[in-house]
PDB file of C-alpha atoms and ligand atoms in Angstrom:
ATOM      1  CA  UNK A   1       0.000   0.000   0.000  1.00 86.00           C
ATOM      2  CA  UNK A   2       1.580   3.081  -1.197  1.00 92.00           C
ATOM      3  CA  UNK A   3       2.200   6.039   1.524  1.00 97.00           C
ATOM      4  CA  UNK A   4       0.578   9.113   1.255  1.00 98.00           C
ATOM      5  CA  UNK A   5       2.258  12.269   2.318  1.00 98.00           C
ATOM      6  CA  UNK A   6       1.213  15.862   2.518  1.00 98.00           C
ATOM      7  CA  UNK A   7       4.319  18.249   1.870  1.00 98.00           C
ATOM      8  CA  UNK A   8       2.257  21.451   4.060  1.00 98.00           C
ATOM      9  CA  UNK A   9       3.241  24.934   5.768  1.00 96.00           C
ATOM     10  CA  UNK A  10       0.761  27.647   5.720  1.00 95.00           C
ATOM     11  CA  UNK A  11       3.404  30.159   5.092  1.00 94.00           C
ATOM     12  CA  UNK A  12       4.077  30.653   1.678  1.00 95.00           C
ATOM     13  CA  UNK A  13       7.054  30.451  -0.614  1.00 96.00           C
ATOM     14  CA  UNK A  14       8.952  27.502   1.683  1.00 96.00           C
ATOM     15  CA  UNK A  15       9.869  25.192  -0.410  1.00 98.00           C
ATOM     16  CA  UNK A  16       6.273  22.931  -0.698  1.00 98.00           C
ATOM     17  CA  UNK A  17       6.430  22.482  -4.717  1.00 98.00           C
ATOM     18  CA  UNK A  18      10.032  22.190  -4.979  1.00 98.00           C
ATOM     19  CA  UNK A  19      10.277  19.709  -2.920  1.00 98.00           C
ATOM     20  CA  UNK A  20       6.869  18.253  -3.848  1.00 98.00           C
ATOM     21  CA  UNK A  21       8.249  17.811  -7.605  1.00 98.00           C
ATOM     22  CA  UNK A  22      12.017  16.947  -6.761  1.00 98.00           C
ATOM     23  CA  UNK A  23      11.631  14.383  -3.805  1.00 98.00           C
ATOM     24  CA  UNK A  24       8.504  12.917  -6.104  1.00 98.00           C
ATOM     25  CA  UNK A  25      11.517  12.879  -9.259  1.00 98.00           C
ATOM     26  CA  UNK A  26      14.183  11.945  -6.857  1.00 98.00           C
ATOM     27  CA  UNK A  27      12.298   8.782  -5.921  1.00 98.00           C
ATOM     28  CA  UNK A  28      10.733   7.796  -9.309  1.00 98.00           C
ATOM     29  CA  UNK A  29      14.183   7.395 -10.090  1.00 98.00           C
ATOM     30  CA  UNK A  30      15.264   4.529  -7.316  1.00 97.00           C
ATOM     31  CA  UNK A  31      12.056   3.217  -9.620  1.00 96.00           C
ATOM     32  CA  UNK A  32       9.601   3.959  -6.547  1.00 98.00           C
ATOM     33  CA  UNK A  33       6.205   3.983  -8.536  1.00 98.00           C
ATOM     34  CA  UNK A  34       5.071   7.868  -7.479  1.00 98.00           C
ATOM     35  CA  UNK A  35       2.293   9.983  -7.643  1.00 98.00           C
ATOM     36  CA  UNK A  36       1.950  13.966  -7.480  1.00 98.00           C
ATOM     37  CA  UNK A  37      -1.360  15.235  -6.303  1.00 98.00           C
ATOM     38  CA  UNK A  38      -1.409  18.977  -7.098  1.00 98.00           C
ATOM     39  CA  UNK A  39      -3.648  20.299  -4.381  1.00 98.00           C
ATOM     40  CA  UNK A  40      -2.959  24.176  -4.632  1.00 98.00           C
ATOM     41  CA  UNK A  41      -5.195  26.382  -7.160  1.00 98.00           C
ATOM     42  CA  UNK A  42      -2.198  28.183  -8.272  1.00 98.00           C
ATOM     43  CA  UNK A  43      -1.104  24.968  -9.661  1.00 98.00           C
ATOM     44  CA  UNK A  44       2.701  25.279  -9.700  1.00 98.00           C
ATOM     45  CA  UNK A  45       3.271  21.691  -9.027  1.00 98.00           C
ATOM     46  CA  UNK A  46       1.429  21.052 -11.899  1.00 98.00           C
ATOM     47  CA  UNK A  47       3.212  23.821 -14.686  1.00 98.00           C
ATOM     48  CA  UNK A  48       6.398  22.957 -12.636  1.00 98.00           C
ATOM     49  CA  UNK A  49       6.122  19.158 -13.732  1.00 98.00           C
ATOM     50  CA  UNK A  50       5.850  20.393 -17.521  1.00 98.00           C
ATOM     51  CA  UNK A  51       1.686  20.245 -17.448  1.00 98.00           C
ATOM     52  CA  UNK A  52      -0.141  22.999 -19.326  1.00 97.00           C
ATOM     53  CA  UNK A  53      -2.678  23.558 -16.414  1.00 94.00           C
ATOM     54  CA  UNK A  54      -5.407  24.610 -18.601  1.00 94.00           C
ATOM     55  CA  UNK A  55      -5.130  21.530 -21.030  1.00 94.00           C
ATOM     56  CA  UNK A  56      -6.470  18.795 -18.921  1.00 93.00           C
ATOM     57  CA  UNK A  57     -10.385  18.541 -18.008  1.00 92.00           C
ATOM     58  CA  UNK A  58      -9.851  16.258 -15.457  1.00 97.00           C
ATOM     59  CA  UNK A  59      -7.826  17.858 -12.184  1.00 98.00           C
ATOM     60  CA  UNK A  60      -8.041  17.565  -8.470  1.00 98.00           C
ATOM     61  CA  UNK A  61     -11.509  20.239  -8.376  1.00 97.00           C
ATOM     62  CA  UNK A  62     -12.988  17.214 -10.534  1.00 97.00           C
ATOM     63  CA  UNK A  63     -11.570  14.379  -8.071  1.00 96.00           C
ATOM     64  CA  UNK A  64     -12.535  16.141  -4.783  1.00 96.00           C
ATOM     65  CA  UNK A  65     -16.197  16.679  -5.829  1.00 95.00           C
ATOM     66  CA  UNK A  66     -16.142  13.453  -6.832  1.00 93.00           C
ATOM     67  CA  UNK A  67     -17.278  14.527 -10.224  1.00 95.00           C
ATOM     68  CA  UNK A  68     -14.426  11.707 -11.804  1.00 96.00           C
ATOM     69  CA  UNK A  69     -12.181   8.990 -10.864  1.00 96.00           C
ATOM     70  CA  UNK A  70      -8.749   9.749  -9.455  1.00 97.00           C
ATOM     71  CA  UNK A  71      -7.482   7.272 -12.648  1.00 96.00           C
ATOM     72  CA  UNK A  72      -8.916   9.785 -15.607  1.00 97.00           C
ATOM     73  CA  UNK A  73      -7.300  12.597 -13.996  1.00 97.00           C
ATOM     74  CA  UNK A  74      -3.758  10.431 -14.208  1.00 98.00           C
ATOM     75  CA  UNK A  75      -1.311  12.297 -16.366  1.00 98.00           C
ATOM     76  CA  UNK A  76       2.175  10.421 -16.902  1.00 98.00           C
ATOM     77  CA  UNK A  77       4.964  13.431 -16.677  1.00 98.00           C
ATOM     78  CA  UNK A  78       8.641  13.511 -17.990  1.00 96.00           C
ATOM     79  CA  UNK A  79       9.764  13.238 -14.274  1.00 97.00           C
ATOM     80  CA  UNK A  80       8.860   9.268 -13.997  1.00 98.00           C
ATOM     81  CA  UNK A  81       5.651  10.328 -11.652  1.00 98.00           C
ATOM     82  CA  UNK A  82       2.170  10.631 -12.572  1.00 98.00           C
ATOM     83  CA  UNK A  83       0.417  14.000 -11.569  1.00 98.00           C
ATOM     84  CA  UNK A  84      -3.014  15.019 -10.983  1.00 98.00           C
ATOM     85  CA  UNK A  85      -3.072  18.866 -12.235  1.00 98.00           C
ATOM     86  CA  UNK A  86      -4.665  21.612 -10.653  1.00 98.00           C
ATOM     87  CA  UNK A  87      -5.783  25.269 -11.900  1.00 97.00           C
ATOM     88  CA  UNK A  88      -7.015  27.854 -10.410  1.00 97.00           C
ATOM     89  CA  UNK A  89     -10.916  25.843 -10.742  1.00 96.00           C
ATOM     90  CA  UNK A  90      -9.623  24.595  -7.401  1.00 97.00           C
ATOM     91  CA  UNK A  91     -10.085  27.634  -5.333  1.00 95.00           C
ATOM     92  CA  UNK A  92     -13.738  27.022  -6.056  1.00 94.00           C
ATOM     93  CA  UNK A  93     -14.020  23.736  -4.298  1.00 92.00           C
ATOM     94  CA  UNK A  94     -13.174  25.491  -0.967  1.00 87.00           C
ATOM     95  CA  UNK A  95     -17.268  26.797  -1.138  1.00 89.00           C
ATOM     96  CA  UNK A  96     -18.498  23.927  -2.872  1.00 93.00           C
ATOM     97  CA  UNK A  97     -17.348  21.636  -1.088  1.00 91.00           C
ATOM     98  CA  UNK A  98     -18.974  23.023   2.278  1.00 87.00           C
ATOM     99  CA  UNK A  99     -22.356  21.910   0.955  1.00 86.00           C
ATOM    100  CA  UNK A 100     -20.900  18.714   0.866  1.00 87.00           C
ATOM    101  CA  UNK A 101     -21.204  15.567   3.264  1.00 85.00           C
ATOM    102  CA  UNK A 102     -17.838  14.158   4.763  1.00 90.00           C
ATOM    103  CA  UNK A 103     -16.277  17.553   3.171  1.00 94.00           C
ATOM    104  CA  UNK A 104     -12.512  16.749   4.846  1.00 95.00           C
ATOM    105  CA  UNK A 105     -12.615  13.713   3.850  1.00 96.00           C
ATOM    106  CA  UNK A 106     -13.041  13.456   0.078  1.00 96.00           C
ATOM    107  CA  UNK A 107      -9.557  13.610  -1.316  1.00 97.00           C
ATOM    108  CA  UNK A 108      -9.399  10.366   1.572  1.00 97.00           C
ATOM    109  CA  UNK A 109     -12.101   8.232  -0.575  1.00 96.00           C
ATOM    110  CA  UNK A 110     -10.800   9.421  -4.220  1.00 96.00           C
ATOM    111  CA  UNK A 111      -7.260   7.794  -3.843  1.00 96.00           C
ATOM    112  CA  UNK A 112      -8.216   5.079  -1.731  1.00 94.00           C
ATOM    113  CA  UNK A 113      -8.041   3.047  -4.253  1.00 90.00           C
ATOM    114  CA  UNK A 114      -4.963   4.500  -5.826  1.00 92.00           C
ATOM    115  CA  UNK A 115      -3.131   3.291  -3.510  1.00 95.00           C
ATOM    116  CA  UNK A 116      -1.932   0.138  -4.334  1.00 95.00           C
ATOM    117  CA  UNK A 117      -0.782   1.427  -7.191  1.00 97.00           C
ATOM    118  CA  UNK A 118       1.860   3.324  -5.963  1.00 98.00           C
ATOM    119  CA  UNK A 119       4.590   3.667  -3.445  1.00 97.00           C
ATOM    120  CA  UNK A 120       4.518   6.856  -2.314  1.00 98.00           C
ATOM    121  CA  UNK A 121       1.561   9.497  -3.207  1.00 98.00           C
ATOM    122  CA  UNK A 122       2.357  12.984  -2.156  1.00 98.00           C
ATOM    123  CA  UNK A 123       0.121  16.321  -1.833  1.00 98.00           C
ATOM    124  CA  UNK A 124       1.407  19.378  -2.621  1.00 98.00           C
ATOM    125  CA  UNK A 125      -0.715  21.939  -0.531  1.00 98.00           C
ATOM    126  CA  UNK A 126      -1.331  25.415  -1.247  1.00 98.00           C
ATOM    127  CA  UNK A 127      -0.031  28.889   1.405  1.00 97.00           C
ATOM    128  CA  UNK A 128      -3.219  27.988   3.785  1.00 95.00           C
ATOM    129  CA  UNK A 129      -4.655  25.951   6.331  1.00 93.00           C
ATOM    130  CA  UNK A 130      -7.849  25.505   4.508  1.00 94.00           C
ATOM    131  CA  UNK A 131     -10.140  23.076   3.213  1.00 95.00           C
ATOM    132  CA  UNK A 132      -7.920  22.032   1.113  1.00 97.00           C
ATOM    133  CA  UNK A 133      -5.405  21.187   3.014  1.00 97.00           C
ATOM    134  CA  UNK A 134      -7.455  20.066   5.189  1.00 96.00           C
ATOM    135  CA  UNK A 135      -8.161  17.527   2.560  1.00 97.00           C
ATOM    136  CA  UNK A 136      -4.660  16.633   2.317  1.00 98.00           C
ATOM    137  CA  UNK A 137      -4.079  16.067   6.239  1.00 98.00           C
ATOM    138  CA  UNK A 138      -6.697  13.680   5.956  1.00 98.00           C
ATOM    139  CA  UNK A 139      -5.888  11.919   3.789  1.00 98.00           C
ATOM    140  CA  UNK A 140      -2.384  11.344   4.152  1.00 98.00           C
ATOM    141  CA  UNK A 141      -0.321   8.958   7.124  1.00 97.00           C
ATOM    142  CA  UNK A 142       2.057  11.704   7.372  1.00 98.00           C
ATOM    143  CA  UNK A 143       2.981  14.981   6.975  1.00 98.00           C
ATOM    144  CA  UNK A 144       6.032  16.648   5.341  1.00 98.00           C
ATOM    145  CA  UNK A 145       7.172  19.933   6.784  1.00 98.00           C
ATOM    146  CA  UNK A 146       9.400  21.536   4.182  1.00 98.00           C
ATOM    147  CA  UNK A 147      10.623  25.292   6.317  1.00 95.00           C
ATOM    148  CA  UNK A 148      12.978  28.335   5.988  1.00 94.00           C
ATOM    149  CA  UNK A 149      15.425  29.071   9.310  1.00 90.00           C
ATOM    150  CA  UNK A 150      14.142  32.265   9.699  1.00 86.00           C
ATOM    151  CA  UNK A 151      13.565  34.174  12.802  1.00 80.00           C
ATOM    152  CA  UNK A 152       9.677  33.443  12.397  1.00 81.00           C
ATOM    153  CA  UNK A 153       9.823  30.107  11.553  1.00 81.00           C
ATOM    154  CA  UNK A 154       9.316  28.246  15.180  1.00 83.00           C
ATOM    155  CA  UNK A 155       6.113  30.455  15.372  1.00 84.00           C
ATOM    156  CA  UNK A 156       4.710  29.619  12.481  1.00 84.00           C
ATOM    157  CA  UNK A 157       5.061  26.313  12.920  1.00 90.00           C
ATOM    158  CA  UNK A 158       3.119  26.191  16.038  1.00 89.00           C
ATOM    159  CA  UNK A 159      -0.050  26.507  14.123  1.00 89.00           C
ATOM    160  CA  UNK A 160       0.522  24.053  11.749  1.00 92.00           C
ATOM    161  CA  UNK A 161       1.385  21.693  14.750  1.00 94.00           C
ATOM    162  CA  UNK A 162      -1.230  22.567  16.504  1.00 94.00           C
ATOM    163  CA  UNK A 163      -3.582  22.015  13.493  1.00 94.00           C
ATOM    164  CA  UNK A 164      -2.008  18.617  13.245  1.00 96.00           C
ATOM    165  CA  UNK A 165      -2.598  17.590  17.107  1.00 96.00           C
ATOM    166  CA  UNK A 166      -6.563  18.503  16.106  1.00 96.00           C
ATOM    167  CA  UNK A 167      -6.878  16.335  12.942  1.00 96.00           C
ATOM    168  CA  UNK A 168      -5.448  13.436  14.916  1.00 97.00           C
ATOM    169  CA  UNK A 169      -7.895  13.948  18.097  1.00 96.00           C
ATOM    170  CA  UNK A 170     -10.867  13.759  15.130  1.00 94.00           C
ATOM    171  CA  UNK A 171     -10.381  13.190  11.821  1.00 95.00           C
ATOM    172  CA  UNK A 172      -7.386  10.970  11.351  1.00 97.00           C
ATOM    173  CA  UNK A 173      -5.830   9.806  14.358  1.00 97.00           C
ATOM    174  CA  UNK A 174      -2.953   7.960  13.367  1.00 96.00           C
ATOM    175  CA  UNK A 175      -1.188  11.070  11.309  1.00 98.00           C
ATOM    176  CA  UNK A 176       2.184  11.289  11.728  1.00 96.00           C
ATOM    177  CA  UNK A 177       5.027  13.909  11.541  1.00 96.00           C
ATOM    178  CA  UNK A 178       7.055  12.563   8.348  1.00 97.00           C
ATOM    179  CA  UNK A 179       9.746  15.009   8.930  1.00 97.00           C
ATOM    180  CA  UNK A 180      11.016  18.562   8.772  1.00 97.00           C
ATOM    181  CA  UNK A 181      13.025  19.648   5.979  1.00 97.00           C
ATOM    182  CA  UNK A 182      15.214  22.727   5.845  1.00 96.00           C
ATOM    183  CA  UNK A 183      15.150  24.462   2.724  1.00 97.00           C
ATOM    184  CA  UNK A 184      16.375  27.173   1.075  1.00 96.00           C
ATOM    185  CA  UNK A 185      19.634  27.225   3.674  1.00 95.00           C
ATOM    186  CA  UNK A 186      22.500  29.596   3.683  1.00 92.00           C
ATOM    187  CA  UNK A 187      25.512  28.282   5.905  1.00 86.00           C
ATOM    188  CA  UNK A 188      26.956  31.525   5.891  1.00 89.00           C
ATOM    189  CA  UNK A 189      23.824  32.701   7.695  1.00 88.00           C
ATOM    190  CA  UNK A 190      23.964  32.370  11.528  1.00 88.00           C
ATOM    191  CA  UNK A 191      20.502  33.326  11.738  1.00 87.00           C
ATOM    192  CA  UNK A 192      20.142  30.044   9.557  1.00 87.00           C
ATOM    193  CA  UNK A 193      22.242  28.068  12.042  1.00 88.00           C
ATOM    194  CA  UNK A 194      20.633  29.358  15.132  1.00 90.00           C
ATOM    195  CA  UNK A 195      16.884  28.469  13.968  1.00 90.00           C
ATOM    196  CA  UNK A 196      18.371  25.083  12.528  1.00 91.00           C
ATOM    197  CA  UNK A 197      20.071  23.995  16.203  1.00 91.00           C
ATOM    198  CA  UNK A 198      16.357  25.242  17.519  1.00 89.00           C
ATOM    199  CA  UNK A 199      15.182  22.938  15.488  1.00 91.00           C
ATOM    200  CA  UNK A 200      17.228  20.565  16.175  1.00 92.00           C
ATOM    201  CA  UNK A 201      16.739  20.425  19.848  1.00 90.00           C
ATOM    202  CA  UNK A 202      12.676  21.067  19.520  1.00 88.00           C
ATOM    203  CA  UNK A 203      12.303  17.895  16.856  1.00 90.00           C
ATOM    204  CA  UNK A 204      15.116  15.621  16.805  1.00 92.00           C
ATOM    205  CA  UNK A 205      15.064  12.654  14.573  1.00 92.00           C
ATOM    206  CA  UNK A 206      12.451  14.411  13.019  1.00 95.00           C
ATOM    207  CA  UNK A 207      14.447  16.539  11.484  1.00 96.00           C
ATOM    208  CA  UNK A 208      15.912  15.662   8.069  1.00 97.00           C
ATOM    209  CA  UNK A 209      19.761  15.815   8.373  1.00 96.00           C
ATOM    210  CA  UNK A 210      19.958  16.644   4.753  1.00 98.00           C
ATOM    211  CA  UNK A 211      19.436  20.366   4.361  1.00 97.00           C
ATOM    212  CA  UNK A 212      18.516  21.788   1.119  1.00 98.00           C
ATOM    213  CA  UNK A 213      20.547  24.365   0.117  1.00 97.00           C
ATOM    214  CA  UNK A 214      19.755  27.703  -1.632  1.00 97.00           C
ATOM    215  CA  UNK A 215      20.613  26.560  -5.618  1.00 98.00           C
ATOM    216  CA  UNK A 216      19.571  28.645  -8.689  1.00 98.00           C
ATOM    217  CA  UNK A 217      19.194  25.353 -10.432  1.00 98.00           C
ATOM    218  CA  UNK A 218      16.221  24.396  -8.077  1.00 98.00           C
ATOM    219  CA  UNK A 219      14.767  28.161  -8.877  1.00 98.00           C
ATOM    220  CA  UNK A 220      15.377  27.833 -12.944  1.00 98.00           C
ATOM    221  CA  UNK A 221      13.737  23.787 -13.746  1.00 98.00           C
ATOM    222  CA  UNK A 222      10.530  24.670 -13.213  1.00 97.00           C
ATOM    223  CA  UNK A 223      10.352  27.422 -16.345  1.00 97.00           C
ATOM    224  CA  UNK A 224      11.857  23.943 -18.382  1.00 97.00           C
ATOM    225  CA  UNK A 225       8.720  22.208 -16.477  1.00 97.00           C
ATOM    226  CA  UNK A 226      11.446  19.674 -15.318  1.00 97.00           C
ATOM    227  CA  UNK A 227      12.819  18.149 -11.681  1.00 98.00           C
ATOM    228  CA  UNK A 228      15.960  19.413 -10.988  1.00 98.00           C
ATOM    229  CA  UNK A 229      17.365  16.225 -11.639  1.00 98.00           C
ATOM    230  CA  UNK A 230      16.493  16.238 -15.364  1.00 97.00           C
ATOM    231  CA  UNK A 231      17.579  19.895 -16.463  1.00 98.00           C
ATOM    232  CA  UNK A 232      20.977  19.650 -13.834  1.00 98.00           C
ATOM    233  CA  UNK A 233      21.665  16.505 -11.995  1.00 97.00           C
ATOM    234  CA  UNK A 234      25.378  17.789 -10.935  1.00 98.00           C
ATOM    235  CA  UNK A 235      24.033  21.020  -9.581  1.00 98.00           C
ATOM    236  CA  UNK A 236      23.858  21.119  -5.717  1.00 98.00           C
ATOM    237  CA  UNK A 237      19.740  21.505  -5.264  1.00 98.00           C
ATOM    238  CA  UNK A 238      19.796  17.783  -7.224  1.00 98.00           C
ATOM    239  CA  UNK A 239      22.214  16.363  -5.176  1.00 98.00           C
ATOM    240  CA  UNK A 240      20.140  17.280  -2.034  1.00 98.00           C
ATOM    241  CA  UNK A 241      16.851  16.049  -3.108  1.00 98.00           C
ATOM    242  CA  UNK A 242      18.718  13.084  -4.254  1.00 98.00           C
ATOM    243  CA  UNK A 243      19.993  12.800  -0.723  1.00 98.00           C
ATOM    244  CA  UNK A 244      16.505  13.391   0.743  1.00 98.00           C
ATOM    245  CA  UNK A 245      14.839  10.564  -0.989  1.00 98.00           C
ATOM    246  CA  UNK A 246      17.538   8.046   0.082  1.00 98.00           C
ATOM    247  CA  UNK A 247      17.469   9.277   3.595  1.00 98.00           C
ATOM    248  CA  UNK A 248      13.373   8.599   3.415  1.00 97.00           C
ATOM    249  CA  UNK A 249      14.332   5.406   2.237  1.00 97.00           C
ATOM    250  CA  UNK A 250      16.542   4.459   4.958  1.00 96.00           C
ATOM    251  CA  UNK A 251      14.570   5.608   7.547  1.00 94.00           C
ATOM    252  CA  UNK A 252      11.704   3.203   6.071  1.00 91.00           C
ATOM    253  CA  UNK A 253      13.954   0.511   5.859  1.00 91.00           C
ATOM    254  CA  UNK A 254      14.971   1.031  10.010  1.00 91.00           C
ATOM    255  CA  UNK A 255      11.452   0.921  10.933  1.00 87.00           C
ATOM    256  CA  UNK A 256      10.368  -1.782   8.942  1.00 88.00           C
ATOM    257  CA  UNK A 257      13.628  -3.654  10.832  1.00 90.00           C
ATOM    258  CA  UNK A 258      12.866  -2.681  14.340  1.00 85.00           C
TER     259      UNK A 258
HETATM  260  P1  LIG B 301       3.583  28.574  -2.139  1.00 73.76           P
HETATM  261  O1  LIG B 301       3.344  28.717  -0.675  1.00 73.76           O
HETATM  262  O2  LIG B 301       3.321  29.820  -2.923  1.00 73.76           O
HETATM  263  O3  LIG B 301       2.914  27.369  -2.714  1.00 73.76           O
HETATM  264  P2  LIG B 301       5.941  26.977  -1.916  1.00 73.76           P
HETATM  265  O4  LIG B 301       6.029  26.773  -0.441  1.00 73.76           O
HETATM  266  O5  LIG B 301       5.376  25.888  -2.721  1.00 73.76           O
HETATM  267  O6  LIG B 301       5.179  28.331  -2.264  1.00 73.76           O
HETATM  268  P3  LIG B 301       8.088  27.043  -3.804  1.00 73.76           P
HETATM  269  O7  LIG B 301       7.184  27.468  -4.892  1.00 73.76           O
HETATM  270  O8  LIG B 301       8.603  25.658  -3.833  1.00 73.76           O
HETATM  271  O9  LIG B 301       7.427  27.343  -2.394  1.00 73.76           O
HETATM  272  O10 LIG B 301       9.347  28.018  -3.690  1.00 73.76           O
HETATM  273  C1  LIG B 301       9.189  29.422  -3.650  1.00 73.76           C
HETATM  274  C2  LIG B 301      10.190  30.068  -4.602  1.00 73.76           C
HETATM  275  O11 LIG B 301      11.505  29.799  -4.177  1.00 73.76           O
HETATM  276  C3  LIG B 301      10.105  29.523  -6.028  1.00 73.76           C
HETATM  277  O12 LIG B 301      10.383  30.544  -6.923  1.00 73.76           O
HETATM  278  C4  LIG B 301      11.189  28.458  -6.067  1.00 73.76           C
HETATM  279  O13 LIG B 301      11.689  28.251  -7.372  1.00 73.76           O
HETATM  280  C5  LIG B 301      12.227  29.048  -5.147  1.00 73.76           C
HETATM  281  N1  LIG B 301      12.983  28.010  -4.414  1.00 73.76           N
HETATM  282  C6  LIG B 301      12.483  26.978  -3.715  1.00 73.76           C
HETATM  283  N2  LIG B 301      13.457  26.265  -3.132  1.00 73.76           N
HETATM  284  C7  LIG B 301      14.626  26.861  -3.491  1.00 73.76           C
HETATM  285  C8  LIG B 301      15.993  26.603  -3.188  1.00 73.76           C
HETATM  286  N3  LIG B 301      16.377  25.594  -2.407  1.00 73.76           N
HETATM  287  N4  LIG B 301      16.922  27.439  -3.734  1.00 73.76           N
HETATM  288  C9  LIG B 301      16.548  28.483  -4.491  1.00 73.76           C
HETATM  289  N5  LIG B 301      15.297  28.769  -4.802  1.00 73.76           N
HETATM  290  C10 LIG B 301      14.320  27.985  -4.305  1.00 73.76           C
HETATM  291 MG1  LIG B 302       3.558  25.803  -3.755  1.00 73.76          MG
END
């Protein structure tokens, strides 16, 4: 049964669809069968991933008002994932889908049975914690926590943690913290070395020991609507994600040992 993992923070511009595309890349390539769920109306994950959002009837609005299957929204993508797309349609589902029953948990029932299909099956979720991600936290086992070492940082985080100690008294009780991933980090920084040891000490083993470093490369593949890892696999940003889907890996691999 294929894991499903929510890549979420509420603040925006973290990291979320870069590391949404490049850890989703990053694993198709061990030959993990993946699959991309674009879940944010601006639909970067999905333009990022080479997708014409506006070409494709069937996206994620379709799938969470259950107005189509989760397989006709399937589109294969030059990464070695599949993707379900998403366009700005999507910020309509927030109001339709409070008319709906069982509104949180609809993205939950569409890739139910997707998920023997796959290996891993991650969410990209948009700048909010809103129905749609919402959806997402639902629906997945765990959550990824992709975050800057900035001075505001811990605080933010508090609300998505303390969002994430709600869903599990209610909606999905056995979500777990998948990790937190530093992005976007400058060594020469010490504000990003103070936050990070913060971190650190707050999280633990939580915390990803690979660090994603600031890289133009990781800024520029998206315009070529490729991973990182197809437009410059020596640059530094590949390397990392590389490094972040093998340390996923092994932590799998010690839990499934213990
Ligand atoms: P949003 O909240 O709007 O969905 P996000 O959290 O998904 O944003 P991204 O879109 O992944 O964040 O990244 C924000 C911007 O920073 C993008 O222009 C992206 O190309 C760039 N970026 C992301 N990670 C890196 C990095 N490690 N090095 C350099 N640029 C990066
Ligand atoms: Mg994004």
């Amino acid at each position: 049964m294929g894991k499903v993992v929510a890549i979420a923070n509420q603040k925006g511009g973290v990291g979320k669809t870069t590391t949404s595309i490049n850890l989703a890349a990053s694993l198709a390539k061990t030959r993990r069968r993946v699959l991309l769920i674009d879940s944010d109306p601006q639909g970067n994950a999905t333009m990022g991933s080479g997708i014409n959002k506006e070409a494709h009837p069937v996206t994620t609005y379709e799938i969470l008002l259950g107005a189509a299957p989760l397989e006709a929204a399937l589109v294969p993508v030059e990464g070695g994932y599949d993707l379900v797309p998403a366009n700005g349609q999507l910020a309509g589902a927030e109001v339709e889908l409070i008319e709906l029953d069982r509104r949180e948990r609809r993205l939950r029932s569409a890739i139910e049975t997707a998920r023997a299909q796959y290996d891993y099956i991650f969410i990209d979720c948009p700048p909010a914690l809103n129905l749609l991600t919402l959806n997402a936290l639902v629906a997945a086992q765990s959550v990824l926590i992709p975050m800057q070492c900035e001075y505001y940082a811990l605080e933010g985080l508090t609300a998505l943690l303390n969002t994430i100690r709600k869903i599990r008294e209610t909606l999905n009780p056995s979500l777990e913290i998948e990790g937190l991933l530093r992005t976007m980090f400058d060594p020469r920084n010490n504000l990003d070395n103070e936050v990070s040891a913060q971190l650190k000490q707050h999280f633990g083993d939580k915390l990803y020991r690979t660090i994603i470093p600031r890289n133009i490369r990781l800024a520029e593949a998206p315009s070529h609507g490729k991973p990182v890892i197809a437009y410059d696999m020596q640059s530094k940003g590949a390397q990392a994600y590389l490094a972040l889907a093998g340390e996923m890996l092994r932590r799998e691999e010690e839990v499934a040992a213990a």
